[in-house]
């Protein structure tokens, strides 16, 4: 099992709260990597499939629950899931890394 991640809660430009797990190792020297899950998955999906175990020694890994999933906010409007908005979410997560 990978080391325990540090949970992080960040707010997007439109006020949505995104939950993310940050996996840091003292040995990691590479740039942070934001790992986005697919539909029906969550921030833990990467750890459950051993990707975190394989990469955490080299990189800081950030695995967010994308809006509408996991512990992140779940906006009710279709507009809240527009591509530009989702891209802004990824940038917010990357900036917080």
CSV table of C-alpha atoms in Angstrom, one decimal:
chain,number,residue,atom,x,y,z
A,1,UNK,CA,0.0,0.0,0.0
A,2,UNK,CA,1.4,3.5,-0.9
A,3,UNK,CA,2.2,6.0,1.8
A,4,UNK,CA,-0.7,8.0,3.2
A,5,UNK,CA,-1.5,11.0,0.9
A,6,UNK,CA,-2.1,14.5,2.1
A,7,UNK,CA,-5.7,15.5,1.4
A,8,UNK,CA,-6.2,18.9,-0.1
A,9,UNK,CA,-9.3,21.0,-0.7
A,10,UNK,CA,-9.1,23.8,-3.3
A,11,UNK,CA,-11.6,26.2,-4.7
A,12,UNK,CA,-12.0,26.9,-8.4
A,13,UNK,CA,-12.7,30.2,-10.0
A,14,UNK,CA,-16.5,29.5,-10.0
A,15,UNK,CA,-16.4,28.5,-6.3
A,16,UNK,CA,-16.5,24.7,-6.6
A,17,UNK,CA,-14.5,22.8,-4.0
A,18,UNK,CA,-12.2,20.1,-5.5
A,19,UNK,CA,-10.8,17.4,-3.3
A,20,UNK,CA,-7.3,16.1,-4.2
A,21,UNK,CA,-4.8,13.7,-2.7
A,22,UNK,CA,-1.2,14.8,-2.8
A,23,UNK,CA,1.5,12.0,-2.7
A,24,UNK,CA,4.9,13.3,-1.8
A,25,UNK,CA,8.1,11.5,-1.1
A,26,UNK,CA,11.4,12.9,0.1
A,27,UNK,CA,13.1,11.2,-2.8
A,28,UNK,CA,10.9,12.8,-5.5
A,29,UNK,CA,12.8,15.2,-7.7
A,30,UNK,CA,10.7,15.4,-10.8
A,31,UNK,CA,8.0,17.9,-11.6
A,32,UNK,CA,4.5,17.3,-10.0
A,33,UNK,CA,2.2,15.1,-12.1
A,34,UNK,CA,-1.6,15.7,-12.1
A,35,UNK,CA,-3.3,12.3,-12.7
A,36,UNK,CA,-6.9,12.6,-13.8
A,37,UNK,CA,-9.2,9.7,-13.4
A,38,UNK,CA,-11.9,8.5,-15.8
A,39,UNK,CA,-15.6,8.3,-15.4
A,40,UNK,CA,-16.9,6.4,-12.5
A,41,UNK,CA,-13.5,6.5,-10.7
A,42,UNK,CA,-12.0,8.7,-8.0
A,43,UNK,CA,-8.8,10.2,-6.7
A,44,UNK,CA,-7.8,6.9,-5.2
A,45,UNK,CA,-8.1,5.0,-8.5
A,46,UNK,CA,-4.4,5.6,-9.3
A,47,UNK,CA,-3.3,4.2,-6.0
A,48,UNK,CA,-5.6,1.2,-6.2
A,49,UNK,CA,-3.9,0.3,-9.5
A,50,UNK,CA,-0.4,0.7,-8.1
A,51,UNK,CA,0.6,3.7,-10.3
A,52,UNK,CA,1.2,5.8,-7.2
A,53,UNK,CA,3.5,3.1,-5.8
A,54,UNK,CA,5.5,3.0,-9.0
A,55,UNK,CA,5.8,6.8,-9.5
A,56,UNK,CA,5.9,8.4,-6.0
A,57,UNK,CA,9.6,8.0,-5.5
A,58,UNK,CA,10.3,10.1,-8.6
A,59,UNK,CA,7.5,12.6,-8.7
A,60,UNK,CA,5.0,14.4,-6.5
A,61,UNK,CA,1.6,13.1,-7.6
A,62,UNK,CA,-1.7,14.9,-7.4
A,63,UNK,CA,-4.8,12.8,-7.9
A,64,UNK,CA,-8.0,15.0,-7.8
A,65,UNK,CA,-11.6,14.0,-7.5
A,66,UNK,CA,-12.9,15.8,-10.6
A,67,UNK,CA,-16.0,17.9,-10.2
A,68,UNK,CA,-19.0,15.8,-9.8
A,69,UNK,CA,-17.1,12.8,-8.4
A,70,UNK,CA,-15.8,11.5,-5.1
A,71,UNK,CA,-15.4,14.2,-2.3
A,72,UNK,CA,-15.5,17.1,-4.7
A,73,UNK,CA,-18.6,19.4,-5.1
A,74,UNK,CA,-21.2,18.1,-7.5
A,75,UNK,CA,-22.8,21.1,-9.3
A,76,UNK,CA,-26.3,20.6,-10.6
A,77,UNK,CA,-26.2,22.5,-13.9
A,78,UNK,CA,-24.9,21.2,-17.2
A,79,UNK,CA,-23.0,24.4,-17.8
A,80,UNK,CA,-20.8,23.6,-14.7
A,81,UNK,CA,-19.3,20.7,-16.7
A,82,UNK,CA,-18.4,22.7,-19.9
A,83,UNK,CA,-14.9,21.8,-21.3
A,84,UNK,CA,-13.4,25.2,-20.5
A,85,UNK,CA,-14.6,24.9,-16.9
A,86,UNK,CA,-13.1,21.4,-16.6
A,87,UNK,CA,-9.8,22.7,-18.0
A,88,UNK,CA,-9.8,25.6,-15.5
A,89,UNK,CA,-10.2,22.9,-12.8
A,90,UNK,CA,-7.1,21.1,-14.0
A,91,UNK,CA,-5.2,24.3,-14.0
A,92,UNK,CA,-6.3,25.1,-10.4
A,93,UNK,CA,-5.2,21.7,-9.3
A,94,UNK,CA,-1.8,22.1,-11.1
A,95,UNK,CA,-1.3,25.6,-9.6
A,96,UNK,CA,-1.9,24.2,-6.1
A,97,UNK,CA,0.7,21.4,-6.6
